[in-house]
């Protein structure tokens, strides 16, 4: 709807009412408020998040979620968390921005920081996950297992170390187990609508703010400068073509777009199997998208947000570089 009807209509209206080219580009350009921020937040993310909200509502109303929290409590305890943390982690597979917001359900500051870190680090949103799985489909089962194993392993290792390093209390896990029942349609509808309203009020403004900053950065040439700075790291350490640096920059804007850029390179034959796996592991662990970053700043504060990004950026490249070295040294066939 946005691509075929609303965006072309917005372009026509803007051409008629806005005489200044810079303002036109602000609204309907490559980094436009309408063509990027609203299209992404409403046309792409909202249907995915809405579907997750419905599924989440069904699980919640059936009484299954508390039982899931109990089942994973022992595993999450190793990461300084309890079973309640499974809720934002599951929601993160829909949208990390919303999942960061729902980390409010955790009782201590330490737990909220750890969950926010793990969401930003290793939980791909559904849009990015779809592109990643599409790329992995062209590789062997070994590549899929390696990708999933590395990501899950990193989440548990980082979570375990974060629990040891981050100071603070851990809450007791006390949870009432309601009886299993058939979900009621009215309950699911009310909860879904309430969460969609929550998303529109809390997350959409951050998509707009993030797009504005990217628009300004693009006009000032900062995105090009960043791409040139990171290109040697991408080529020499990750063993990827210089063009892949652009995908990582775009990945900060939209995680699925970053993965889509790598997908296009793979389709064009510009990446071999090792490069595909290395690039997918790196971009999965890469810094959170700009909307999620602003949500982290809003929820956890600027200092914590910068600490998370400051850790994730080099860590993602480190894991990708080590993986590249091992795969090439052992000549592993994918």
Short mmCIF file of N, CA and C in Angstrom, two decimals, residues 198-330:
data_model
loop_
_atom_site.label_atom_id
_atom_site.label_comp_id
_atom_site.label_asym_id
_atom_site.label_seq_id
_atom_site.Cartn_x
_atom_site.Cartn_y
_atom_site.Cartn_z
N UNK A 198 0.36 1.28 22.09
CA UNK A 198 1.62 1.49 22.80
C UNK A 198 2.77 1.63 21.80
N UNK A 199 2.79 0.76 20.79
CA UNK A 199 3.83 0.81 19.76
C UNK A 199 3.78 2.14 19.00
N UNK A 200 2.59 2.56 18.59
CA UNK A 200 2.46 3.79 17.81
C UNK A 200 2.90 5.02 18.61
N UNK A 201 2.63 5.02 19.90
CA UNK A 201 3.00 6.17 20.73
C UNK A 201 4.47 6.18 21.11
N UNK A 202 5.03 5.01 21.37
CA UNK A 202 6.39 4.93 21.90
C UNK A 202 7.46 4.75 20.82
N UNK A 203 7.20 3.88 19.84
CA UNK A 203 8.25 3.50 18.89
C UNK A 203 8.27 4.35 17.62
N UNK A 204 7.11 4.67 17.06
CA UNK A 204 7.07 5.41 15.79
C UNK A 204 7.80 6.75 15.87
N UNK A 205 7.62 7.55 16.94
CA UNK A 205 8.39 8.80 17.02
C UNK A 205 9.90 8.59 16.97
N UNK A 206 10.37 7.46 17.48
CA UNK A 206 11.81 7.18 17.45
C UNK A 206 12.28 6.82 16.04
N UNK A 207 11.43 6.17 15.26
CA UNK A 207 11.76 5.91 13.87
C UNK A 207 11.91 7.24 13.11
N UNK A 208 11.01 8.18 13.39
CA UNK A 208 11.07 9.48 12.73
C UNK A 208 12.32 10.24 13.14
N UNK A 209 12.62 10.25 14.43
CA UNK A 209 13.82 10.94 14.92
C UNK A 209 15.08 10.33 14.33
N UNK A 210 15.15 9.02 14.29
CA UNK A 210 16.31 8.35 13.73
C UNK A 210 16.49 8.67 12.25
N UNK A 211 15.40 8.72 11.51
CA UNK A 211 15.47 9.05 10.09
C UNK A 211 15.94 10.48 9.88
N UNK A 212 15.49 11.40 10.72
CA UNK A 212 15.95 12.79 10.62
C UNK A 212 17.46 12.89 10.81
N UNK A 213 17.98 12.17 11.78
CA UNK A 213 19.43 12.20 12.03
C UNK A 213 20.19 11.60 10.85
N UNK A 214 19.67 10.52 10.29
CA UNK A 214 20.32 9.92 9.13
C UNK A 214 20.25 10.84 7.91
N UNK A 215 19.15 11.55 7.76
CA UNK A 215 19.02 12.51 6.66
C UNK A 215 20.08 13.59 6.77
N UNK A 216 20.24 14.13 7.98
CA UNK A 216 21.25 15.17 8.20
C UNK A 216 22.65 14.62 7.98
N UNK A 217 22.90 13.41 8.48
CA UNK A 217 24.22 12.78 8.31
C UNK A 217 24.53 12.56 6.83
N UNK A 218 23.51 12.15 6.08
CA UNK A 218 23.69 11.93 4.65
C UNK A 218 24.04 13.23 3.93
N UNK A 219 23.34 14.30 4.28
CA UNK A 219 23.58 15.59 3.64
C UNK A 219 24.96 16.15 3.99
N UNK A 220 25.43 15.86 5.19
CA UNK A 220 26.75 16.34 5.61
C UNK A 220 27.88 15.43 5.14
N UNK A 221 27.53 14.30 4.53
CA UNK A 221 28.54 13.38 4.03
C UNK A 221 29.12 12.47 5.09
N UNK A 222 28.50 12.43 6.27
CA UNK A 222 29.06 11.62 7.35
C UNK A 222 28.95 10.12 7.07
N UNK A 223 27.88 9.71 6.39
CA UNK A 223 27.72 8.29 6.09
C UNK A 223 28.82 7.79 5.16
N UNK A 224 29.20 8.63 4.19
CA UNK A 224 30.28 8.27 3.27
C UNK A 224 31.61 8.16 4.00
N UNK A 225 31.84 9.09 4.93
CA UNK A 225 33.09 9.07 5.71
C UNK A 225 33.18 7.80 6.54
N UNK A 226 32.07 7.45 7.20
CA UNK A 226 32.05 6.23 8.03
C UNK A 226 32.30 5.00 7.17
N UNK A 227 31.72 4.98 5.99
CA UNK A 227 31.90 3.84 5.09
C UNK A 227 33.37 3.69 4.70
N UNK A 228 34.04 4.80 4.42
CA UNK A 228 35.46 4.75 4.03
C UNK A 228 36.34 4.30 5.20
N UNK A 229 35.96 4.71 6.42
CA UNK A 229 36.75 4.33 7.60
C UNK A 229 36.65 2.84 7.87
N UNK A 230 35.45 2.30 7.71
CA UNK A 230 35.24 0.88 8.04
C UNK A 230 35.63 -0.07 6.91
N UNK A 231 35.80 0.44 5.70
CA UNK A 231 36.11 -0.43 4.56
C UNK A 231 37.36 -1.29 4.77
N UNK A 232 38.49 -0.74 5.26
CA UNK A 232 39.67 -1.59 5.47
C UNK A 232 39.41 -2.73 6.46
N UNK A 233 38.65 -2.45 7.50
CA UNK A 233 38.32 -3.49 8.49
C UNK A 233 37.49 -4.59 7.84
N UNK A 234 36.56 -4.19 7.01
CA UNK A 234 35.69 -5.16 6.34
C UNK A 234 36.49 -6.03 5.38
N UNK A 235 37.41 -5.42 4.65
CA UNK A 235 38.18 -6.15 3.64
C UNK A 235 39.28 -7.00 4.26
N UNK A 236 40.11 -6.40 5.11
CA UNK A 236 41.29 -7.08 5.63
C UNK A 236 40.98 -8.07 6.74
N UNK A 237 40.04 -7.73 7.61
CA UNK A 237 39.78 -8.58 8.78
C UNK A 237 38.65 -9.58 8.53
N UNK A 238 37.57 -9.10 7.92
CA UNK A 238 36.44 -9.99 7.66
C UNK A 238 36.58 -10.75 6.35
N UNK A 239 37.47 -10.29 5.48
CA UNK A 239 37.66 -10.96 4.20
C UNK A 239 36.51 -10.76 3.24
N UNK A 240 35.81 -9.63 3.36
CA UNK A 240 34.66 -9.34 2.51
C UNK A 240 35.02 -8.27 1.48
N UNK A 241 34.26 -8.15 0.40
CA UNK A 241 34.49 -7.07 -0.56
C UNK A 241 34.25 -5.70 0.09
N UNK A 242 34.93 -4.67 -0.41
CA UNK A 242 34.78 -3.33 0.16
C UNK A 242 33.33 -2.85 0.11
N UNK A 243 32.60 -3.31 -0.89
CA UNK A 243 31.20 -2.92 -1.06
C UNK A 243 30.34 -3.34 0.13
N UNK A 244 30.77 -4.39 0.85
CA UNK A 244 29.98 -4.88 1.99
C UNK A 244 29.91 -3.87 3.12
N UNK A 245 30.88 -2.93 3.17
CA UNK A 245 30.86 -1.90 4.22
C UNK A 245 29.57 -1.10 4.16
N UNK A 246 29.05 -0.89 2.95
CA UNK A 246 27.80 -0.13 2.79
C UNK A 246 26.64 -0.85 3.48
N UNK A 247 26.63 -2.17 3.39
CA UNK A 247 25.55 -2.94 4.02
C UNK A 247 25.56 -2.80 5.53
N UNK A 248 26.75 -2.74 6.13
CA UNK A 248 26.84 -2.58 7.58
C UNK A 248 26.37 -1.19 8.00
N UNK A 249 26.68 -0.18 7.19
CA UNK A 249 26.21 1.18 7.50
C UNK A 249 24.69 1.24 7.41
N UNK A 250 24.14 0.67 6.33
CA UNK A 250 22.68 0.65 6.17
C UNK A 250 22.04 -0.19 7.27
N UNK A 251 22.77 -1.21 7.75
CA UNK A 251 22.24 -2.06 8.81
C UNK A 251 21.99 -1.30 10.10
N UNK A 252 22.73 -0.22 10.31
CA UNK A 252 22.48 0.63 11.47
C UNK A 252 21.15 1.36 11.32
N UNK A 253 20.81 1.68 10.07
CA UNK A 253 19.53 2.33 9.81
C UNK A 253 18.38 1.33 9.92
N UNK A 254 18.52 0.23 9.19
CA UNK A 254 17.50 -0.82 9.19
C UNK A 254 18.22 -2.15 9.08
N UNK A 255 18.06 -2.98 10.07
CA UNK A 255 18.82 -4.23 10.12
C UNK A 255 18.49 -5.13 8.94
N UNK A 256 17.23 -5.14 8.51
CA UNK A 256 16.88 -5.99 7.38
C UNK A 256 17.45 -5.45 6.07
N UNK A 257 17.57 -4.12 5.95
CA UNK A 257 18.17 -3.53 4.75
C UNK A 257 19.64 -3.90 4.64
N UNK A 258 20.33 -3.91 5.79
CA UNK A 258 21.73 -4.32 5.79
C UNK A 258 21.87 -5.75 5.30
N UNK A 259 21.04 -6.64 5.83
CA UNK A 259 21.06 -8.04 5.39
C UNK A 259 20.64 -8.15 3.93
N UNK A 260 19.69 -7.31 3.51
CA UNK A 260 19.23 -7.34 2.12
C UNK A 260 20.36 -6.93 1.16
N UNK A 261 21.19 -5.98 1.59
CA UNK A 261 22.34 -5.58 0.77
C UNK A 261 23.31 -6.73 0.58
N UNK A 262 23.55 -7.49 1.63
CA UNK A 262 24.41 -8.67 1.53
C UNK A 262 23.76 -9.73 0.65
N UNK A 263 22.44 -9.86 0.76
CA UNK A 263 21.70 -10.83 -0.06
C UNK A 263 21.86 -10.50 -1.54
N UNK A 264 21.77 -9.21 -1.87
CA UNK A 264 21.93 -8.78 -3.27
C UNK A 264 23.33 -9.10 -3.78
N UNK A 265 24.34 -8.89 -2.92
CA UNK A 265 25.71 -9.22 -3.30
C UNK A 265 25.88 -10.72 -3.53
N UNK A 266 25.26 -11.52 -2.67
CA UNK A 266 25.35 -12.97 -2.83
C UNK A 266 24.66 -13.43 -4.11
N UNK A 267 23.51 -12.82 -4.42
CA UNK A 267 22.78 -13.16 -5.64
C UNK A 267 23.59 -12.80 -6.88
N UNK A 268 24.37 -11.72 -6.78
CA UNK A 268 25.20 -11.28 -7.91
C UNK A 268 26.50 -12.06 -8.02
N UNK A 269 26.72 -13.00 -7.11
CA UNK A 269 27.94 -13.80 -7.15
C UNK A 269 29.16 -13.10 -6.59
N UNK A 270 28.94 -12.04 -5.81
CA UNK A 270 30.06 -11.27 -5.26
C UNK A 270 30.56 -11.82 -3.93
N UNK A 271 29.84 -12.79 -3.36
CA UNK A 271 30.25 -13.41 -2.09
C UNK A 271 30.31 -14.92 -2.26
N UNK A 272 31.39 -15.52 -1.76
CA UNK A 272 31.43 -16.98 -1.74
C UNK A 272 30.77 -17.48 -0.46
N UNK A 273 30.70 -18.78 -0.27
CA UNK A 273 29.96 -19.34 0.86
C UNK A 273 30.55 -18.92 2.21
N UNK A 274 31.87 -18.90 2.31
CA UNK A 274 32.50 -18.47 3.57
C UNK A 274 32.17 -17.01 3.85
N UNK A 275 32.25 -16.17 2.82
CA UNK A 275 31.94 -14.75 3.00
C UNK A 275 30.49 -14.53 3.39
N UNK A 276 29.59 -15.34 2.85
CA UNK A 276 28.17 -15.23 3.21
C UNK A 276 27.98 -15.52 4.70
N UNK A 277 28.56 -16.61 5.18
CA UNK A 277 28.40 -16.97 6.59
C UNK A 277 29.04 -15.93 7.51
N UNK A 278 30.24 -15.49 7.17
CA UNK A 278 30.93 -14.48 7.99
C UNK A 278 30.13 -13.19 8.03
N UNK A 279 29.62 -12.75 6.89
CA UNK A 279 28.86 -11.50 6.83
C UNK A 279 27.56 -11.60 7.62
N UNK A 280 26.90 -12.76 7.56
CA UNK A 280 25.63 -12.93 8.28
C UNK A 280 25.83 -12.97 9.79
N UNK A 281 26.87 -13.65 10.24
CA UNK A 281 27.17 -13.66 11.67
C UNK A 281 27.48 -12.25 12.15
N UNK A 282 28.28 -11.52 11.38
CA UNK A 282 28.68 -10.16 11.78
C UNK A 282 27.50 -9.21 11.83
N UNK A 283 26.65 -9.25 10.80
CA UNK A 283 25.54 -8.29 10.76
C UNK A 283 24.45 -8.66 11.76
N UNK A 284 24.35 -9.95 12.12
CA UNK A 284 23.40 -10.34 13.17
C UNK A 284 23.83 -9.77 14.51
N UNK A 285 25.14 -9.78 14.76
CA UNK A 285 25.68 -9.28 16.02
C UNK A 285 25.97 -7.78 15.99
N UNK A 286 25.69 -7.14 14.87
CA UNK A 286 26.06 -5.73 14.68
C UNK A 286 25.20 -4.83 15.55
N UNK A 287 25.58 -3.55 15.61
CA UNK A 287 24.91 -2.58 16.48
C UNK A 287 23.41 -2.53 16.20
N UNK A 288 22.60 -2.19 17.20
CA UNK A 288 21.14 -2.13 17.00
C UNK A 288 20.77 -1.08 15.97
N UNK A 289 19.61 -1.26 15.35
CA UNK A 289 19.14 -0.25 14.41
C UNK A 289 18.91 1.07 15.15
N UNK A 290 18.82 2.14 14.39
CA UNK A 290 18.79 3.46 15.00
C UNK A 290 17.54 3.66 15.87
N UNK A 291 16.41 3.06 15.47
CA UNK A 291 15.19 3.18 16.28
C UNK A 291 15.38 2.50 17.63
N UNK A 292 15.99 1.32 17.61
CA UNK A 292 16.24 0.61 18.86
C UNK A 292 17.26 1.36 19.72
N UNK A 293 18.24 1.97 19.07
CA UNK A 293 19.24 2.74 19.82
C UNK A 293 18.57 3.88 20.59
N UNK A 294 17.66 4.58 19.94
CA UNK A 294 16.96 5.67 20.63
C UNK A 294 16.06 5.14 21.74
N UNK A 295 15.50 3.95 21.53
CA UNK A 295 14.69 3.36 22.59
C UNK A 295 15.58 2.99 23.78
N UNK A 296 16.78 2.49 23.51
CA UNK A 296 17.72 2.16 24.59
C UNK A 296 18.11 3.42 25.35
N UNK A 297 18.37 4.50 24.62
CA UNK A 297 18.70 5.78 25.27
C UNK A 297 17.54 6.24 26.14
N UNK A 298 16.33 6.11 25.60
CA UNK A 298 15.13 6.54 26.33
C UNK A 298 14.90 5.71 27.59
N UNK A 299 15.11 4.39 27.48
CA UNK A 299 14.80 3.49 28.58
C UNK A 299 15.96 3.33 29.57
N UNK A 300 17.19 3.30 29.08
CA UNK A 300 18.35 3.00 29.95
C UNK A 300 19.29 4.17 30.16
N UNK A 301 19.12 5.24 29.37
CA UNK A 301 20.00 6.40 29.52
C UNK A 301 21.12 6.40 28.49
N UNK A 302 21.65 7.59 28.21
CA UNK A 302 22.67 7.76 27.18
C UNK A 302 23.95 6.99 27.51
N UNK A 303 24.37 7.03 28.76
CA UNK A 303 25.61 6.38 29.17
C UNK A 303 25.55 4.87 28.92
N UNK A 304 24.47 4.25 29.34
CA UNK A 304 24.31 2.81 29.13
C UNK A 304 24.22 2.47 27.65
N UNK A 305 23.49 3.29 26.90
CA UNK A 305 23.35 3.04 25.46
C UNK A 305 24.69 3.10 24.75
N UNK A 306 25.51 4.10 25.08
CA UNK A 306 26.82 4.24 24.46
C UNK A 306 27.75 3.09 24.86
N UNK A 307 27.61 2.64 26.10
CA UNK A 307 28.42 1.50 26.56
C UNK A 307 28.04 0.24 25.78
N UNK A 308 26.75 0.04 25.55
CA UNK A 308 26.29 -1.14 24.80
C UNK A 308 26.80 -1.09 23.36
N UNK A 309 26.65 0.06 22.71
CA UNK A 309 27.12 0.20 21.32
C UNK A 309 28.64 0.09 21.26
N UNK A 310 29.32 0.70 22.23
CA UNK A 310 30.77 0.64 22.28
C UNK A 310 31.30 -0.77 22.44
N UNK A 311 30.53 -1.63 23.07
CA UNK A 311 30.92 -3.04 23.20
C UNK A 311 30.56 -3.83 21.95
N UNK A 312 29.34 -3.64 21.44
CA UNK A 312 28.84 -4.47 20.34
C UNK A 312 29.62 -4.23 19.05
N UNK A 313 29.94 -2.98 18.74
CA UNK A 313 30.58 -2.66 17.45
C UNK A 313 31.88 -3.44 17.24
N UNK A 314 32.86 -3.32 18.15
CA UNK A 314 34.09 -4.10 17.94
C UNK A 314 33.89 -5.60 18.15
N UNK A 315 32.98 -5.97 19.04
CA UNK A 315 32.76 -7.39 19.33
C UNK A 315 32.23 -8.12 18.11
N UNK A 316 31.28 -7.49 17.39
CA UNK A 316 30.72 -8.12 16.19
C UNK A 316 31.80 -8.37 15.15
N UNK A 317 32.66 -7.37 14.94
CA UNK A 317 33.75 -7.53 13.98
C UNK A 317 34.77 -8.56 14.46
N UNK A 318 35.00 -8.61 15.77
CA UNK A 318 35.94 -9.58 16.32
C UNK A 318 35.46 -11.01 16.08
N UNK A 319 34.20 -11.27 16.37
CA UNK A 319 33.64 -12.60 16.15
C UNK A 319 33.67 -12.95 14.67
N UNK A 320 33.28 -11.99 13.82
CA UNK A 320 33.30 -12.23 12.37
C UNK A 320 34.71 -12.49 11.86
N UNK A 321 35.69 -11.73 12.36
CA UNK A 321 37.07 -11.91 11.93
C UNK A 321 37.64 -13.25 12.35
N UNK A 322 37.36 -13.65 13.58
CA UNK A 322 37.83 -14.96 14.07
C UNK A 322 37.19 -16.09 13.27
N UNK A 323 35.89 -15.96 13.00
CA UNK A 323 35.20 -16.97 12.20
C UNK A 323 35.81 -17.06 10.81
N UNK A 324 36.09 -15.92 10.20
CA UNK A 324 36.71 -15.89 8.87
C UNK A 324 38.06 -16.61 8.89
N UNK A 325 38.86 -16.34 9.90
CA UNK A 325 40.18 -16.97 10.02
C UNK A 325 40.06 -18.49 10.18
N UNK A 326 39.14 -18.94 11.04
CA UNK A 326 38.99 -20.38 11.30
C UNK A 326 38.48 -21.11 10.05
N UNK A 327 37.47 -20.54 9.40
CA UNK A 327 36.90 -21.19 8.22
C UNK A 327 37.93 -21.33 7.10
N UNK A 328 38.75 -20.29 6.93
CA UNK A 328 39.76 -20.33 5.86
C UNK A 328 40.94 -21.22 6.24
N UNK A 329 41.32 -21.17 7.52
CA UNK A 329 42.47 -21.98 7.96
C UNK A 329 42.15 -23.47 7.88
N UNK A 330 40.93 -23.83 8.24
CA UNK A 330 40.53 -25.24 8.22
C UNK A 330 39.94 -25.66 6.88
#
